[in-house]
Short mmCIF file of C-alpha atoms in Angstrom, two decimals:
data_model
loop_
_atom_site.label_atom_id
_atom_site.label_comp_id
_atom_site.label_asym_id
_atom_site.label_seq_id
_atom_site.Cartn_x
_atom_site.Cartn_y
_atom_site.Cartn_z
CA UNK A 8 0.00 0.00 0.00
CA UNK A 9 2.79 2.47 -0.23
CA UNK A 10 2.46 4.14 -3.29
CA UNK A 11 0.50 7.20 -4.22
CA UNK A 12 -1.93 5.72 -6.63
CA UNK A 13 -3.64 3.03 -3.25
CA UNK A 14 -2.98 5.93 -1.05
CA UNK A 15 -6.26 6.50 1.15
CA UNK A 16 -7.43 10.72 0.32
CA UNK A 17 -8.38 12.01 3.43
CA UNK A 18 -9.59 15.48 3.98
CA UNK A 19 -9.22 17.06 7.70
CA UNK A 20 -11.69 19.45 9.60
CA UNK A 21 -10.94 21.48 12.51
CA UNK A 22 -11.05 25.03 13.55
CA UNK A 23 -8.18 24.46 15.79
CA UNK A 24 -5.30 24.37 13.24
CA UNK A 25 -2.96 23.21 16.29
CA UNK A 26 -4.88 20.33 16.28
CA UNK A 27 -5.10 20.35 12.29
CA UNK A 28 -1.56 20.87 11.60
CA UNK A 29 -0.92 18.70 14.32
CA UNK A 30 -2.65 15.81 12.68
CA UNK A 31 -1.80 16.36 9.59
CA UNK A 32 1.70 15.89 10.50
CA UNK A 33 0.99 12.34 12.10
CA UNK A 34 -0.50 11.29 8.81
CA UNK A 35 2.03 12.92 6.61
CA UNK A 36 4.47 10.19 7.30
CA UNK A 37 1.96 7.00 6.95
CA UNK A 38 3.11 5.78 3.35
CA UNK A 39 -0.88 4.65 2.24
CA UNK A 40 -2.48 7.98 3.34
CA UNK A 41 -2.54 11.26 1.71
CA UNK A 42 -3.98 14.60 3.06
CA UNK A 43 -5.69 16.11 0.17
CA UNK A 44 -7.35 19.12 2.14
CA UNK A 45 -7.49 21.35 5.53
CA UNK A 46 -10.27 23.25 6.58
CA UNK A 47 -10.91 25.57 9.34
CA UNK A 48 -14.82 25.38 9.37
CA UNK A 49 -17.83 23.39 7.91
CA UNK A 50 -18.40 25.72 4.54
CA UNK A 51 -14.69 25.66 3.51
CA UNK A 52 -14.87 21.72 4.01
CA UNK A 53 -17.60 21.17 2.08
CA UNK A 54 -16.83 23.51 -1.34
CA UNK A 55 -13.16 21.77 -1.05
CA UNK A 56 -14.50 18.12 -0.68
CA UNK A 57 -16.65 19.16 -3.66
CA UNK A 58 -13.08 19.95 -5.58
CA UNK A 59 -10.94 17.48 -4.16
CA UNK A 60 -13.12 14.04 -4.29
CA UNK A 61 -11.39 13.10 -0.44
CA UNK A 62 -12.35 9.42 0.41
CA UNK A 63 -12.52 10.00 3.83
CA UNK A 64 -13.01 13.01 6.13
CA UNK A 65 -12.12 13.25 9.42
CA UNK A 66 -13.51 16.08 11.26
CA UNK A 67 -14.14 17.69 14.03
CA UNK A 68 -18.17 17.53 15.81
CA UNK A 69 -18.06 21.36 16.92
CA UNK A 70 -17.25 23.53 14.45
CA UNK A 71 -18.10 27.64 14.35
CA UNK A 72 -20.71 27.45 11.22
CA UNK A 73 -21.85 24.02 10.67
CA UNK A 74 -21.19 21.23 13.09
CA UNK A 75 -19.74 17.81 12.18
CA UNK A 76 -23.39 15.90 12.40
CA UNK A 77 -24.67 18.58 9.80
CA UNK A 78 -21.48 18.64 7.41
CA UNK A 79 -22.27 14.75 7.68
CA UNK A 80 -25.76 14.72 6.09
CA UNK A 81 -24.50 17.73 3.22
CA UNK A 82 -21.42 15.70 2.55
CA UNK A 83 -23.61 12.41 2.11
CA UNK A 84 -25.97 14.44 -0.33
CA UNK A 85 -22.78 14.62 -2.86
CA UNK A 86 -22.61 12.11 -5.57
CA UNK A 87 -19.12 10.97 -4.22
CA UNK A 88 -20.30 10.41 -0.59
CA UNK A 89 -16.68 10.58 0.89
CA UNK A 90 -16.78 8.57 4.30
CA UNK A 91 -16.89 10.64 7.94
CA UNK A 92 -15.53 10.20 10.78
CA UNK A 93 -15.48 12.67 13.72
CA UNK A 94 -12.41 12.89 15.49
CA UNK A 95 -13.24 14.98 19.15
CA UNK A 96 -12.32 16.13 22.21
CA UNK A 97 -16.42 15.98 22.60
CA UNK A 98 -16.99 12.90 24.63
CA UNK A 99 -21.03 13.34 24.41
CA UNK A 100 -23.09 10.16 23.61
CA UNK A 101 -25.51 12.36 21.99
CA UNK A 102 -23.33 13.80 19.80
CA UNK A 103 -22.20 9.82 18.97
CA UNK A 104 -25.63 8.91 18.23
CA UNK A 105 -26.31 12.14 15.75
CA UNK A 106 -23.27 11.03 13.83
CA UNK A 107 -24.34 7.70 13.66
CA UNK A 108 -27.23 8.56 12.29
CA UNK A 109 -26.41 11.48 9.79
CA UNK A 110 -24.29 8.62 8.51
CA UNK A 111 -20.70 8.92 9.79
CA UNK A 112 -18.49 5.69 9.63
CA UNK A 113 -16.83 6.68 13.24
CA UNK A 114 -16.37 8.60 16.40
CA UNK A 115 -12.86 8.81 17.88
CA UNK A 116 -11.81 10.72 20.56
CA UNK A 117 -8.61 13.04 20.33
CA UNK A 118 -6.93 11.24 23.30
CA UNK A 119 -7.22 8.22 21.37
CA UNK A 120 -3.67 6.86 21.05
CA UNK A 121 -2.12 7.37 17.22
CA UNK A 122 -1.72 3.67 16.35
CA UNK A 123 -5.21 3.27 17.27
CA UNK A 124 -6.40 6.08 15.00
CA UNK A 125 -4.30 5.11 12.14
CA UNK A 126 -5.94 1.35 12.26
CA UNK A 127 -9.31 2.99 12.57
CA UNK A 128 -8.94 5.29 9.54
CA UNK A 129 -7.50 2.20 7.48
CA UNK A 130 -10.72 0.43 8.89
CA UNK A 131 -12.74 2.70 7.85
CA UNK A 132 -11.18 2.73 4.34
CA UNK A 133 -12.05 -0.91 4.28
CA UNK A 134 -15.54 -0.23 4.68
CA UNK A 135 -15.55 -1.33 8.19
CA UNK A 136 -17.31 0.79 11.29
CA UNK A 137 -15.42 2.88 14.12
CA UNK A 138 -16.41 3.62 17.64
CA UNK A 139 -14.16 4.37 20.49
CA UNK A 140 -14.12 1.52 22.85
CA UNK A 141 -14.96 3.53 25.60
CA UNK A 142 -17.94 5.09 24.36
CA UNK A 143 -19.26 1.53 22.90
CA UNK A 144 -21.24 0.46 26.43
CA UNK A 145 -22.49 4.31 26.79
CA UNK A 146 -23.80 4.09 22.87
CA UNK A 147 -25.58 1.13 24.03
CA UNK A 148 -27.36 2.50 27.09
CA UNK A 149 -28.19 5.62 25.05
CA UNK A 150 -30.04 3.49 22.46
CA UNK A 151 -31.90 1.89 25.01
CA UNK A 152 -33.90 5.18 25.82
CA UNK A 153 -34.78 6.49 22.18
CA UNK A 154 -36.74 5.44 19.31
CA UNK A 155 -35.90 2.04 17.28
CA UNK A 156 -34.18 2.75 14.12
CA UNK A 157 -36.95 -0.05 13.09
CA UNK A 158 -39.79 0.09 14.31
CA UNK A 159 -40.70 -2.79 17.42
CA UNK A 160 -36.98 -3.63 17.24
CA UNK A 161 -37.30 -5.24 13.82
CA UNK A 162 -37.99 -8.64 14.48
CA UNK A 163 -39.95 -9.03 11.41
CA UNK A 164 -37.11 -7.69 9.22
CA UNK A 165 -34.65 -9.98 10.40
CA UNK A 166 -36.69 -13.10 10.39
CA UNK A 167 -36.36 -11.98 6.54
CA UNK A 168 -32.69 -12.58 6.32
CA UNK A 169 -30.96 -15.85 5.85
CA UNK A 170 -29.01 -17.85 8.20
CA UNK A 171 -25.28 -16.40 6.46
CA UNK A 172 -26.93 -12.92 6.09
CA UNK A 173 -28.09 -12.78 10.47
CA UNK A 174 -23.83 -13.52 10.76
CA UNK A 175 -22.59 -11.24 8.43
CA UNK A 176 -24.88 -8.67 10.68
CA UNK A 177 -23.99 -9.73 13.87
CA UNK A 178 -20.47 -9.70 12.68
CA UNK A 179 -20.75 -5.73 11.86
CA UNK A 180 -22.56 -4.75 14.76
CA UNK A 181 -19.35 -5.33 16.10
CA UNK A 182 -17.76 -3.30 13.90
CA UNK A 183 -15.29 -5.70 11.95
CA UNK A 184 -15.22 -4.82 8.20
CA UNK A 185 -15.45 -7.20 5.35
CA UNK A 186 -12.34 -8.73 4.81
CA UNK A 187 -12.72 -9.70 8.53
CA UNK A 188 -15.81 -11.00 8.19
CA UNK A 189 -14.85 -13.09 5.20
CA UNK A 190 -12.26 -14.32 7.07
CA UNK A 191 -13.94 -15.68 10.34
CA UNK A 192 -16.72 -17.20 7.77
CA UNK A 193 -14.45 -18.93 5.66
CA UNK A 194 -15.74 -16.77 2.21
CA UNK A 195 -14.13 -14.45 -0.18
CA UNK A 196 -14.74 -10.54 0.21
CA UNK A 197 -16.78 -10.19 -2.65
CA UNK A 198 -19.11 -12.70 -1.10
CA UNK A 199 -19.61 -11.00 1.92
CA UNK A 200 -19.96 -7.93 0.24
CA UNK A 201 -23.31 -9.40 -1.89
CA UNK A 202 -24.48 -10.13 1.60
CA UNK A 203 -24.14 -6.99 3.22
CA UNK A 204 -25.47 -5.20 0.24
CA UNK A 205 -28.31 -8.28 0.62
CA UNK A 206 -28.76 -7.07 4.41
CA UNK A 207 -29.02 -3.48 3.87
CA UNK A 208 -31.78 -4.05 1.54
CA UNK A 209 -33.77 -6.42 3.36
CA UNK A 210 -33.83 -3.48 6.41
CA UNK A 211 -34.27 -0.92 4.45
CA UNK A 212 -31.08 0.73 5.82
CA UNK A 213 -28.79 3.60 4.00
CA UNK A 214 -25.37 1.85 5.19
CA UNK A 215 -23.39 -0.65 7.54
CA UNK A 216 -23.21 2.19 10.48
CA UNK A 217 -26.85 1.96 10.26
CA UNK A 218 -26.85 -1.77 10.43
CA UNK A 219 -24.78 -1.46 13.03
CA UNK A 220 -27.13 0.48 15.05
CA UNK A 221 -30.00 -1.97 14.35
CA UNK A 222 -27.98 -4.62 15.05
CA UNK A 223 -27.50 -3.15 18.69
CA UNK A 224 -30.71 -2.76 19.21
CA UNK A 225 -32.11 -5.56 18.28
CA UNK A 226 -28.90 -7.81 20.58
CA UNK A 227 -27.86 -9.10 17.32
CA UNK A 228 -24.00 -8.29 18.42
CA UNK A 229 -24.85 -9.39 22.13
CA UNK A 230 -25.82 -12.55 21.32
CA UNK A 231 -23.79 -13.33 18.05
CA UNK A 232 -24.35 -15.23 15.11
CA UNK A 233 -26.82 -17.95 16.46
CA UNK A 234 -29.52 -15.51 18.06
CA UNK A 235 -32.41 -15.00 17.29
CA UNK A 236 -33.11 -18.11 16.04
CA UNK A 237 -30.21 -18.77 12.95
CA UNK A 238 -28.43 -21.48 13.51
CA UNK A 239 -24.96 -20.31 13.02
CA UNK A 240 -23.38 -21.28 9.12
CA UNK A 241 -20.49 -23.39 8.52
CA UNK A 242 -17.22 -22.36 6.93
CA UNK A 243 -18.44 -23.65 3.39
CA UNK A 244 -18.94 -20.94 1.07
#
């Protein structure tokens, strides 16, 4: 992965340009990332993700004119939808939820240690799901108390997928991304992609965050790949 044409694009976000620069710096010297963009507020990050194409933005949830849950949603209105993930010093559950659900790939806190961020962002470049560990139980309590992203937990839905498709969900609610998935089931990464694609549909939900979420809430991830009912698949494709 180190040369510039499988370089990941990522644009950063922050109206702290200590913290900007200060990033940028960190990812200047990974070999399979590039940083395409800074900006120092919502509007300058959305007409230069417009320009620049980045695959993945990592921003900041408080920002002086549009906040990182809002720049979400407009940046998932563009044609390219670049991925999101808010990096933050903001350790609020609501603001974890609202990016969740505007459709952001992750929430990392700024104290995170580097190594950890840098296999998150390459996560997230897999297609794969990011949530600081510490904030994972606290998501989960939060979720509790609000609405069902389906409604009555969406038992019905699920009964609707098939024995492989009820794994390859339980497998993201715990955020592990494709190839890892294909790994622990013993299938290639295209497979598992026509499954989660399958998935989505079947819910009616936009992306894996989102599947994510309803996996949560309906203890798909608590009880793993033989709740609910599926008996769990073998390693035969």
């Amino acid at each position: 992965m180190g040369d510039q044409a499988s370089s990941v694009r990522i644009m950063l976000v922050d109206n702290q340009e200590f913290a900007r620069r200060g990033l940028g710096l960190v990812l200047a010297d990974q070999p399979d990332i590039e940083v395409v963009a800074e900006a120092a507020n919502g509007s300058e990050a959305m007409s230069l993700a417009a320009a620049l194409h980045p695959e993945i933005v990592l921003t900041e949830a408080r920002l002086p004119d549009l906040n990182g849950i809002e720049m979400t949603r407009n940046l998932l209105r563009h044609k390219d939808r670049p991925k999101v993930v808010i990096v933050t010093s903001f350790d609020s559950e609501e603001y974890l939820l609202g990016a969740l659900q505007a459709g952001a790939c992750g929430y990392i806190l700024k104290s995170t240690k580097v190594d950890e961020l840098l296999n998150a962002i390459r996560a997230v470049a897999l297609g794969g799901a990011v949530i600081c560990p510490c904030m994972t139980q606290r998501l989960i309590r939060k979720m509790r108390s609000r609405p069902p992203l389906i409604p009555g937990g969406g038992a019905r839905m699920l009964d609707t997928l098939s024995d492989r498709e009820f794994e390859v969900l339980a497998h993201i609610s715990v955020g592990k991304t494709n190839s890892e998935i294909a790994k622990e089931m013993g299938l290639t990464t295209a497979t598992i992609k026509s499954h989660v694609s399958s998935v989505l549909a079947k819910l009616r939900l936009r992306d894996r965050v989102q599947a994510a979420l309803v996996g949560y809430e309906a203890g798909v991830a608590l009880r793993g790949p033989a709740g609910n009912g599926h008996a769990p698949t073998s390693s035969s494709a």
